[in-house]
Structure formats: structure tokens, C-alpha cells
Amino acid sequence: MNSHPDHPPACRRNYRRFLSLLSMWGLLLVTAGCTTSGKEEFYRLFPDRTWKRFSPLVFSIPVTETGTREVTFFVTLEAGFEYETLDFNMVMRTPSGEERIREYSIKVRARDGRQLLDCRGDTCRASVVLNPYLNLSKPGTLMVEIENLTPRVVTRGVVAAGIRLAPSGK
């Protein structure tokens, strides 16, 4: 920095301190404004884009606040996913010990081969609500296990899958 006869070194130090404080406050305001509105997502990526039938996805989700949540399973598939549906079994265990089990089927293609999902580029995304009003009455761990029911040992074309927790829309 060039010295200027009208600005003594102490003045330049104070100016730098002021700019530093101003930028920290700006960063704090931006960070405080970026809330996730209570949504939490937990992902599993399939590096080789295959989901083995006997390798269930297990999500151990920490629950720190009690209340009612919407639980959603979402999946990203290759646009060329070959099956009409993605079938899976879900087992959910709440921190209070309740267990829920149910089978689901996500329609991927119509019988005529037409894609039914929201596709962008070479991937498509789908989701299904597992429980719109799951009551989490005590803190602990919510366990969600997703088992692939596609009648093949390996299901090709699965890019990623996950669980989303969001406040329920009572």
C-alpha cells in the first residue's frame, strides 16, 4: 500500500479494522438469512450407479427436537432407467420404539415407455412421502431402512437416494 502524506498509519489501521468488522457483520447477516426452514436431508450415493438388492440403505437420523415431521424418500435415477417402477420396502423405527413397515412403488415409466419423472439432463428425480405426520415424541435416533425389491440382484441406473425430514404441514 502506498503511503499518502494525508493519511497517517494509525488512520489506515483503523480503516482496515473497520472494513474487517463490516465484512464480518455482513457475513453474519447473510448466514443468518440462509435458513433451511427445518428441512434436513440425508443422502447415499451409488458410485457405480447400481443398487444391490440385498444391500439395504440404513439411515440413522438424530432427533434432537420433538414434534411432527414429514418423512420423504427421494431417489435420483439415470434417464435410461430400464424398469417401469422402483419397488422398495421401508422399515422405520422411532426413538420411542414404534416400528412401521410398508412397501412402496415409484412409477418411473408408463407402459408405452414414456418417462413419468422430472428429468433434467441425464438424471431424473422422484420422491414419495413415507409418513406425512410422523410424531417424534422423544429425542434419540430415527432409523429408516430402505430395501430394494426390484426382482434383480443388481438394479442399474440408481444414482443416489435419501431421506428428507421436514416440518409437517398440519
XYZ file of N, CA, C and O in Angstrom:
680
model
N 0.861 -1.175 0.000
C 0.000 0.000 0.000
C 0.899 1.228 0.000
O 1.860 1.301 0.738
N 0.560 2.172 -0.823
C 1.355 3.397 -0.895
C 1.030 4.294 0.275
O -0.110 4.412 0.679
N 2.072 4.936 0.796
C 1.845 5.902 1.873
C 1.365 7.207 1.283
O 1.836 7.648 0.253
N 0.419 7.764 1.910
C -0.095 9.047 1.485
C 0.150 10.017 2.622
O -0.149 9.703 3.774
N 0.687 11.186 2.320
C 1.015 12.114 3.410
C -0.203 12.562 4.214
O -0.086 12.891 5.372
N -1.406 12.533 3.612
C -2.595 12.990 4.333
C -3.193 11.906 5.227
O -4.082 12.173 6.013
N -2.772 10.623 5.080
C -3.313 9.514 5.860
C -2.212 8.885 6.700
O -1.428 8.099 6.198
N -2.158 9.197 7.968
C -1.131 8.594 8.825
C -1.382 7.093 9.006
O -2.498 6.612 8.795
N -0.370 6.280 9.373
C -0.516 4.820 9.524
C -1.633 4.415 10.490
O -2.319 3.433 10.244
N -1.846 5.155 11.566
C -2.905 4.801 12.523
C -4.273 4.888 11.866
O -5.160 4.066 12.127
N -4.459 5.844 10.995
C -5.732 6.005 10.294
C -5.959 4.820 9.355
O -7.065 4.286 9.272
N -4.911 4.379 8.642
C -5.041 3.239 7.738
C -5.371 1.971 8.516
O -6.170 1.158 8.086
N -4.768 1.769 9.701
C -5.070 0.603 10.531
C -6.526 0.614 10.975
O -7.210 -0.411 10.954
N -7.027 1.774 11.394
C -8.425 1.876 11.815
C -9.378 1.601 10.651
O -10.412 0.972 10.823
N -8.998 2.070 9.469
C -9.831 1.833 8.295
C -9.889 0.338 7.976
O -10.952 -0.193 7.701
N -8.746 -0.344 8.049
C -8.711 -1.787 7.810
C -9.539 -2.529 8.846
O -10.262 -3.469 8.522
N -9.449 -2.113 10.108
C -10.242 -2.731 11.168
C -11.739 -2.535 10.907
O -12.535 -3.448 11.081
N -12.102 -1.331 10.487
C -13.500 -1.034 10.171
C -13.998 -1.927 9.040
O -15.081 -2.512 9.120
N -13.202 -2.053 7.969
C -13.597 -2.913 6.851
C -13.715 -4.372 7.286
O -14.628 -5.087 6.871
N -12.817 -4.808 8.127
C -12.851 -6.176 8.627
C -14.126 -6.423 9.438
O -14.811 -7.429 9.255
N -14.463 -5.509 10.345
C -15.685 -5.641 11.145
C -16.931 -5.582 10.269
O -17.879 -6.346 10.467
N -16.927 -4.699 9.295
C -18.060 -4.569 8.394
C -18.268 -5.856 7.598
O -19.398 -6.332 7.465
N -17.200 -6.446 7.114
C -17.337 -7.687 6.347
C -17.790 -8.838 7.249
O -18.564 -9.697 6.834
N -17.315 -8.889 8.505
C -17.769 -9.936 9.421
C -19.259 -9.791 9.712
O -19.985 -10.781 9.753
N -19.749 -8.559 9.927
C -21.174 -8.348 10.167
C -21.993 -8.722 8.932
O -23.063 -9.307 9.045
N -21.488 -8.385 7.764
C -22.174 -8.750 6.526
C -22.285 -10.258 6.377
O -23.335 -10.792 6.021
N -21.182 -10.958 6.667
C -21.188 -12.419 6.597
C -22.168 -13.007 7.607
O -22.913 -13.942 7.304
N -22.212 -12.450 8.803
C -23.139 -12.910 9.829
C -24.596 -12.720 9.389
O -25.424 -13.610 9.561
N -24.904 -11.576 8.796
C -26.269 -11.317 8.328
C -26.661 -12.263 7.197
O -27.775 -12.780 7.166
N -25.745 -12.515 6.273
C -26.032 -13.432 5.170
C -26.250 -14.834 5.707
O -27.184 -15.537 5.316
N -25.402 -15.280 6.634
C -25.536 -16.615 7.213
C -26.847 -16.753 7.975
O -27.525 -17.771 7.871
N -27.222 -15.746 8.729
C -28.464 -15.804 9.496
C -29.681 -15.838 8.578
O -30.699 -16.444 8.908
N -29.579 -15.243 7.409
C -30.690 -15.223 6.473
C -30.859 -16.518 5.701
O -31.877 -16.739 5.079
N -29.871 -17.390 5.704
C -29.925 -18.637 4.938
C -30.358 -19.789 5.828
O -29.557 -20.631 6.200
N -31.611 -19.827 6.178
C -32.101 -20.931 6.998
C -32.637 -22.027 6.098
O -33.012 -21.786 4.957
N -32.699 -23.225 6.601
C -33.201 -24.354 5.827
C -34.676 -24.606 6.108
O -35.215 -25.594 5.657
N -35.313 -23.759 6.846
C -36.730 -23.854 7.217
C -37.077 -25.213 7.822
O -38.137 -25.756 7.593
N -36.135 -25.772 8.579
C -36.389 -27.003 9.303
C -36.217 -28.274 8.505
O -36.426 -29.349 9.024
N -35.855 -28.184 7.220
C -35.666 -29.385 6.406
C -34.277 -29.959 6.630
O -33.307 -29.229 6.743
N -34.220 -31.280 6.690
C -32.943 -31.981 6.780
C -32.955 -33.094 5.758
O -33.958 -33.786 5.612
N -31.833 -33.265 5.040
C -31.734 -34.328 4.048
C -30.514 -35.182 4.324
O -29.466 -34.666 4.707
N -30.676 -36.486 4.110
C -29.604 -37.454 4.332
C -29.479 -38.278 3.046
O -30.466 -38.859 2.591
N -28.270 -38.298 2.454
C -28.052 -38.907 1.141
C -27.204 -40.161 1.208
O -26.364 -40.303 2.085
N -27.392 -41.021 0.205
C -26.487 -42.132 -0.080
C -26.246 -42.096 -1.587
O -27.194 -42.110 -2.369
N -24.990 -42.021 -1.978
C -24.632 -42.045 -3.390
C -24.251 -43.455 -3.797
O -23.687 -44.205 -2.997
N -24.547 -43.814 -5.022
C -24.153 -45.103 -5.578
C -23.063 -44.823 -6.608
O -23.372 -44.463 -7.751
N -21.786 -44.956 -6.212
C -20.688 -44.574 -7.103
C -20.722 -45.281 -8.460
O -20.422 -44.686 -9.476
N -21.133 -46.541 -8.498
C -21.200 -47.268 -9.765
C -22.612 -47.264 -10.354
O -22.900 -47.992 -11.301
N -23.497 -46.439 -9.774
C -24.880 -46.275 -10.235
C -25.656 -47.596 -10.245
O -26.478 -47.834 -11.120
N -25.361 -48.432 -9.257
C -26.114 -49.680 -9.097
C -26.492 -49.845 -7.628
O -25.742 -49.469 -6.733
N -27.679 -50.399 -7.416
C -28.158 -50.683 -6.062
C -28.360 -52.186 -5.976
O -29.205 -52.759 -6.667
N -27.582 -52.808 -5.120
C -27.668 -54.257 -4.948
C -28.909 -54.584 -4.118
O -29.185 -53.939 -3.118
N -29.618 -55.594 -4.552
C -30.889 -55.940 -3.921
C -30.747 -56.244 -2.435
O -31.579 -55.881 -1.628
N -29.695 -56.937 -2.043
C -29.556 -57.347 -0.650
C -28.634 -56.424 0.137
O -28.045 -56.830 1.130
N -28.542 -55.163 -0.296
C -27.786 -54.137 0.426
C -28.742 -52.993 0.773
O -28.827 -51.995 0.049
N -29.493 -53.140 1.859
C -30.457 -52.082 2.197
C -29.753 -50.786 2.596
O -28.619 -50.795 3.078
N -30.443 -49.694 2.353
C -29.954 -48.384 2.788
C -30.435 -48.184 4.218
O -31.625 -48.338 4.497
N -29.517 -47.842 5.107
C -29.889 -47.610 6.501
C -29.531 -46.173 6.848
O -28.380 -45.768 6.728
N -30.541 -45.413 7.265
C -30.362 -44.026 7.659
C -30.586 -43.922 9.162
O -31.670 -44.243 9.648
N -29.565 -43.488 9.895
C -29.671 -43.237 11.337
C -29.744 -41.730 11.497
O -28.736 -41.035 11.367
N -30.920 -41.223 11.771
C -31.166 -39.781 11.775
C -31.311 -39.294 13.211
O -32.224 -39.727 13.919
N -30.424 -38.392 13.638
C -30.546 -37.878 15.002
C -31.779 -36.982 15.151
O -32.043 -36.144 14.299
N -32.520 -37.214 16.222
C -33.703 -36.406 16.525
C -33.402 -35.653 17.816
O -33.265 -36.259 18.872
N -33.260 -34.335 17.693
C -32.970 -33.521 18.880
C -34.194 -32.760 19.368
O -34.283 -32.428 20.534
N -35.128 -32.495 18.443
C -36.347 -31.775 18.807
C -37.560 -32.666 18.552
O -37.646 -33.306 17.511
N -38.478 -32.683 19.502
C -39.699 -33.470 19.326
C -40.675 -32.689 18.446
O -40.506 -31.495 18.226
N -41.668 -33.382 17.944
C -42.674 -32.738 17.106
C -43.095 -33.651 15.972
O -42.688 -34.806 15.896
N -43.914 -33.117 15.089
C -44.433 -33.877 13.956
C -43.641 -33.531 12.706
O -43.450 -32.357 12.401
N -43.171 -34.561 11.994
C -42.357 -34.364 10.801
C -42.942 -35.130 9.623
O -43.550 -36.181 9.787
N -42.695 -34.596 8.445
C -42.998 -35.316 7.211
C -41.715 -36.021 6.795
O -40.659 -35.402 6.718
N -41.800 -37.323 6.522
C -40.638 -38.112 6.125
C -40.821 -38.505 4.662
O -41.833 -39.110 4.298
N -39.844 -38.153 3.825
C -39.919 -38.397 2.391
C -38.691 -39.163 1.927
O -37.570 -38.858 2.344
N -38.904 -40.148 1.073
C -37.812 -40.857 0.407
C -37.678 -40.248 -0.978
O -38.675 -40.044 -1.671
N -36.457 -39.916 -1.391
C -36.253 -39.400 -2.737
C -35.117 -40.171 -3.391
O -34.234 -40.700 -2.727
N -35.184 -40.250 -4.715
C -34.203 -41.026 -5.461
C -33.874 -40.298 -6.765
O -34.736 -39.654 -7.358
N -32.610 -40.403 -7.170
C -32.169 -39.880 -8.456
C -31.790 -41.079 -9.323
O -30.982 -41.908 -8.907
N -32.408 -41.148 -10.489
C -32.187 -42.260 -11.408
C -31.611 -41.743 -12.720
O -31.832 -40.577 -13.087
N -30.914 -42.615 -13.442
C -30.483 -42.268 -14.792
C -31.728 -42.150 -15.667
O -32.715 -42.867 -15.451
N -31.677 -41.268 -16.649
C -32.833 -41.083 -17.540
C -33.184 -42.377 -18.267
O -34.339 -42.619 -18.587
N -32.218 -43.244 -18.481
C -32.464 -44.502 -19.162
C -32.787 -45.660 -18.234
O -32.647 -46.821 -18.634
N -33.231 -45.379 -17.010
C -33.594 -46.434 -16.058
C -34.563 -47.390 -16.738
O -35.585 -46.976 -17.282
N -34.249 -48.681 -16.738
C -34.957 -49.634 -17.586
C -36.283 -50.172 -17.045
O -37.043 -50.783 -17.792
N -36.592 -49.969 -15.780
C -37.786 -50.572 -15.198
C -38.946 -49.581 -15.154
O -38.754 -48.368 -15.080
N -40.166 -50.102 -15.149
C -41.354 -49.249 -15.063
C -41.530 -48.678 -13.668
O -42.096 -47.597 -13.503
N -41.077 -49.419 -12.656
C -41.230 -48.980 -11.269
C -39.936 -49.231 -10.502
O -39.115 -50.066 -10.907
N -39.792 -48.519 -9.419
C -38.752 -48.804 -8.437
C -39.491 -49.217 -7.171
O -40.169 -48.397 -6.543
N -39.409 -50.489 -6.831
C -40.134 -51.032 -5.683
C -39.193 -51.165 -4.495
O -38.045 -51.588 -4.650
N -39.694 -50.800 -3.313
C -38.867 -50.914 -2.114
C -39.729 -51.130 -0.887
O -40.924 -50.841 -0.873
N -39.095 -51.663 0.132
C -39.718 -51.872 1.432
C -39.090 -50.885 2.412
O -37.882 -50.648 2.374
N -39.907 -50.323 3.271
C -39.420 -49.354 4.250
C -39.721 -49.856 5.653
O -40.842 -50.298 5.927
N -38.710 -49.810 6.508
C -38.891 -50.089 7.931
C -38.429 -48.838 8.668
O -37.304 -48.371 8.472
N -39.304 -48.284 9.499
C -38.990 -47.059 10.236
C -39.167 -47.326 11.726
O -40.207 -47.840 12.146
N -38.124 -46.988 12.497
C -38.181 -47.130 13.960
C -37.951 -45.770 14.594
O -36.902 -45.153 14.389
N -38.921 -45.317 15.373
C -38.813 -44.007 16.017
C -38.015 -44.128 17.316
O -37.865 -45.234 17.858
N -37.536 -43.006 17.851
C -36.818 -43.046 19.128
C -37.654 -43.609 20.277
O -37.115 -44.171 21.226
N -38.985 -43.508 20.184
C -39.844 -44.025 21.262
C -40.112 -45.518 21.119
O -40.784 -46.104 21.967
N -39.603 -46.153 20.044
C -39.747 -47.586 19.895
C -40.816 -48.046 18.921
O -40.963 -49.236 18.676
N -41.597 -47.118 18.352
C -42.612 -47.505 17.373
C -41.927 -47.995 16.106
O -40.895 -47.472 15.711
N -42.530 -48.992 15.453
C -41.976 -49.502 14.205
C -43.068 -49.507 13.153
O -44.192 -49.927 13.414
N -42.726 -49.026 11.976
C -43.659 -49.006 10.856
C -43.002 -49.676 9.669
O -41.847 -49.406 9.373
N -43.755 -50.535 8.985
C -43.236 -51.275 7.839
C -44.249 -51.137 6.706
O -45.461 -51.289 6.924
N -43.733 -50.850 5.506
C -44.636 -50.709 4.371
C -43.858 -50.849 3.065
O -42.697 -50.468 2.990
N -44.520 -51.382 2.048
C -43.923 -51.473 0.717
C -44.413 -50.310 -0.133
O -45.560 -49.883 -0.006
N -43.519 -49.820 -1.011
C -43.830 -48.700 -1.892
C -43.404 -49.037 -3.308
O -42.540 -49.881 -3.532
N -43.981 -48.325 -4.260
C -43.611 -48.458 -5.658
C -43.629 -47.070 -6.287
O -44.659 -46.387 -6.246
N -42.505 -46.664 -6.841
C -42.425 -45.374 -7.532
C -42.558 -45.665 -9.028
O -41.740 -46.388 -9.603
N -43.583 -45.103 -9.662
C -43.772 -45.291 -11.106
C -42.734 -44.438 -11.842
O -42.654 -43.241 -11.643
N -41.947 -45.091 -12.671
C -40.875 -44.433 -13.414
C -41.270 -44.237 -14.877
O -41.062 -43.182 -15.450
N -41.848 -45.280 -15.461
C -42.220 -45.250 -16.879
C -43.656 -45.735 -17.056
O -44.129 -46.601 -16.340
N -44.300 -45.177 -18.073
C -45.622 -45.667 -18.467
C -45.424 -46.958 -19.267
O -44.311 -47.264 -19.692
N -46.487 -47.693 -19.470
C -46.399 -48.953 -20.223
C -45.849 -48.744 -21.639
O -45.216 -49.618 -22.196
N -46.101 -47.564 -22.196
C -45.598 -47.287 -23.546
C -44.138 -46.821 -23.551
O -43.598 -46.462 -24.586
N -43.489 -46.824 -22.362
C -42.081 -46.451 -22.265
C -41.830 -44.986 -21.986
O -40.696 -44.562 -21.761
N -42.884 -44.178 -21.962
C -42.759 -42.741 -21.706
C -42.294 -42.490 -20.266
O -42.791 -43.101 -19.328
N -41.339 -41.596 -20.101
C -40.793 -41.242 -18.782
C -41.847 -40.475 -17.978
O -42.461 -39.543 -18.487
N -42.060 -40.842 -16.706
C -43.054 -40.176 -15.860
C -42.424 -39.240 -14.827
O -43.143 -38.563 -14.110
N -41.107 -39.223 -14.751
C -40.425 -38.450 -13.711
C -39.958 -37.094 -14.217
O -39.920 -36.837 -15.424
N -39.559 -36.250 -13.279
C -38.980 -34.950 -13.593
C -37.519 -35.171 -13.978
O -36.700 -35.481 -13.104
N -37.193 -35.045 -15.271
C -35.829 -35.311 -15.749
C -35.150 -34.017 -16.175
O -35.769 -33.152 -16.795
N -33.880 -33.944 -15.831
C -33.035 -32.824 -16.260
C -31.699 -33.409 -16.668
O -31.025 -34.036 -15.843
N -31.361 -33.229 -17.923
C -30.112 -33.816 -18.402
C -30.227 -35.323 -18.432
O -31.215 -35.877 -18.909
N -29.222 -36.000 -17.859
C -29.212 -37.467 -17.894
C -29.750 -38.104 -16.624
O -29.625 -39.303 -16.433
N -30.356 -37.317 -15.730
C -30.908 -37.883 -14.494
C -32.359 -37.439 -14.281
O -32.784 -36.401 -14.780
N -33.069 -38.264 -13.534
C -34.465 -37.998 -13.183
C -34.609 -38.117 -11.672
O -33.930 -38.919 -11.045
N -35.512 -37.339 -11.110
C -35.698 -37.359 -9.664
C -37.150 -37.697 -9.335
O -38.067 -37.214 -9.993
N -37.314 -38.532 -8.311
C -38.650 -38.914 -7.854
C -38.652 -38.929 -6.336
O -37.605 -39.066 -5.704
N -39.838 -38.795 -5.773
C -39.946 -38.863 -4.308
C -41.310 -39.417 -3.936
O -42.258 -39.366 -4.721
N -41.363 -39.959 -2.725
C -42.616 -40.464 -2.175
C -42.615 -40.163 -0.676
O -41.607 -40.343 -0.004
N -43.745 -39.660 -0.186
C -43.871 -39.361 1.239
C -44.086 -40.682 1.973
O -45.040 -41.408 1.701
N -43.191 -40.979 2.893
C -43.289 -42.204 3.680
C -44.267 -42.037 4.839
O -44.962 -42.974 5.217
N -44.272 -40.851 5.425
C -45.194 -40.563 6.522
C -45.385 -39.049 6.579
O -44.439 -38.317 6.861
N -46.597 -38.557 6.318
C -46.802 -37.109 6.320
C -46.852 -36.497 7.721
O -46.599 -35.305 7.874
N -47.159 -37.305 8.727
C -47.305 -36.786 10.094
C -46.668 -37.735 11.107
O -47.346 -38.274 11.972
N -45.363 -37.926 11.017
C -44.683 -38.802 11.970
C -44.466 -38.048 13.269
O -43.799 -37.006 13.295
N -45.038 -38.576 14.354
C -44.886 -37.940 15.659
C -43.595 -38.441 16.309
O -43.477 -39.619 16.635
N -42.643 -37.552 16.477
C -41.395 -37.866 17.174
C -41.528 -37.306 18.580
O -41.304 -36.122 18.818
N -41.944 -38.156 19.508
C -42.303 -37.710 20.857
C -41.128 -37.624 21.817
O -41.283 -37.101 22.915
N -39.959 -38.163 21.420
C -38.794 -38.037 22.300
C -37.524 -38.011 21.459
O -37.491 -38.546 20.349
N -36.479 -37.374 21.965
C -35.210 -37.319 21.239
C -34.567 -38.706 21.167
O -34.868 -39.597 21.959
N -33.688 -38.874 20.217
C -32.998 -40.144 20.034
C -32.593 -40.305 18.583
O -32.192 -39.353 17.935
N -32.752 -41.519 18.059
C -32.375 -41.807 16.678
C -33.555 -42.397 15.927
O -34.163 -43.369 16.369
N -33.887 -41.778 14.804
C -34.900 -42.308 13.903
C -34.167 -43.184 12.897
O -33.263 -42.723 12.207
N -34.522 -44.457 12.856
C -33.898 -45.403 11.920
C -34.849 -45.623 10.753
O -36.009 -45.971 10.962
N -34.348 -45.415 9.543
C -35.127 -45.683 8.349
C -34.301 -46.626 7.479
O -33.183 -46.302 7.105
N -34.875 -47.791 7.200
C -34.195 -48.785 6.377
C -34.997 -48.967 5.095
O -36.209 -49.187 5.140
N -34.309 -48.838 3.973
C -34.949 -48.973 2.667
C -34.330 -50.178 1.967
O -33.118 -50.219 1.750
N -35.183 -51.146 1.616
C -34.710 -52.368 0.961
C -35.215 -52.398 -0.477
O -36.413 -52.242 -0.743
N -34.313 -52.597 -1.404
C -34.632 -52.674 -2.824
C -35.413 -53.959 -3.100
O -34.957 -55.049 -2.774
N -36.599 -53.840 -3.708
C -37.413 -55.014 -4.030
C -37.465 -55.304 -5.531
O -38.256 -56.148 -5.966
N -36.647 -54.619 -6.312
C -36.609 -54.907 -7.744
C -36.154 -56.353 -7.926
O -35.175 -56.771 -7.301
N -36.844 -57.137 -8.752
C -36.524 -58.571 -8.846
C -35.249 -58.867 -9.650
O -35.245 -59.697 -10.540
N -34.196 -58.184 -9.335
C -32.874 -58.426 -9.926
C -31.859 -58.311 -8.800
O -32.074 -57.573 -7.828
N -30.743 -59.014 -8.912
C -29.710 -58.940 -7.877
C -29.100 -57.544 -7.859
O -28.789 -56.997 -6.805
N -28.953 -56.929 -9.039
C -28.386 -55.585 -9.156
C -29.340 -54.729 -9.983
O -29.780 -55.141 -11.052
N -29.678 -53.550 -9.471
C -30.521 -52.610 -10.199
C -29.623 -51.497 -10.712
O -29.108 -50.696 -9.934
N -29.433 -51.451 -12.022
C -28.580 -50.430 -12.633
C -29.380 -49.143 -12.860
O -30.578 -49.184 -13.089
N -28.682 -48.025 -12.778
C -29.309 -46.744 -13.070
C -29.741 -45.956 -11.853
O -30.367 -44.911 -11.988
N -29.386 -46.411 -10.656
C -29.727 -45.669 -9.435
C -28.506 -44.820 -9.061
O -27.443 -45.352 -8.761
N -28.657 -43.515 -9.104
C -27.545 -42.584 -8.864
C -27.403 -42.262 -7.377
O -26.308 -42.293 -6.823
N -28.512 -41.934 -6.730
C -28.489 -41.536 -5.318
C -29.880 -41.732 -4.725
O -30.868 -41.822 -5.453
N -29.912 -41.812 -3.401
C -31.192 -41.918 -2.698
C -31.041 -41.222 -1.355
O -29.922 -41.047 -0.854
N -32.153 -40.842 -0.769
C -32.063 -40.162 0.513
C -33.389 -40.057 1.225
O -34.445 -40.436 0.713
N -33.290 -39.522 2.423
C -34.449 -39.282 3.280
C -34.481 -37.791 3.607
O -33.432 -37.200 3.928
N -35.660 -37.205 3.537
C -35.839 -35.807 3.900
C -36.821 -35.721 5.062
O -37.890 -36.332 5.016
N -36.441 -34.982 6.093
C -37.336 -34.672 7.204
C -37.712 -33.199 7.086
O -36.833 -32.356 6.904
N -38.982 -32.901 7.201
C -39.440 -31.515 7.149
C -40.582 -31.354 8.132
O -41.269 -32.325 8.455
N -40.808 -30.135 8.609
C -41.957 -29.922 9.484
C -43.246 -30.301 8.745
O -43.388 -30.038 7.556
N -44.157 -30.967 9.439
C -45.428 -31.363 8.821
C -46.293 -30.147 8.589
O -46.313 -29.229 9.407
N -47.020 -30.168 7.496
C -47.968 -29.089 7.196
C -49.313 -29.414 7.795
O -50.212 -29.816 7.098
N -49.429 -29.257 9.110
C -50.648 -29.659 9.849
C -51.878 -29.014 9.271
O -52.162 -27.952 9.214
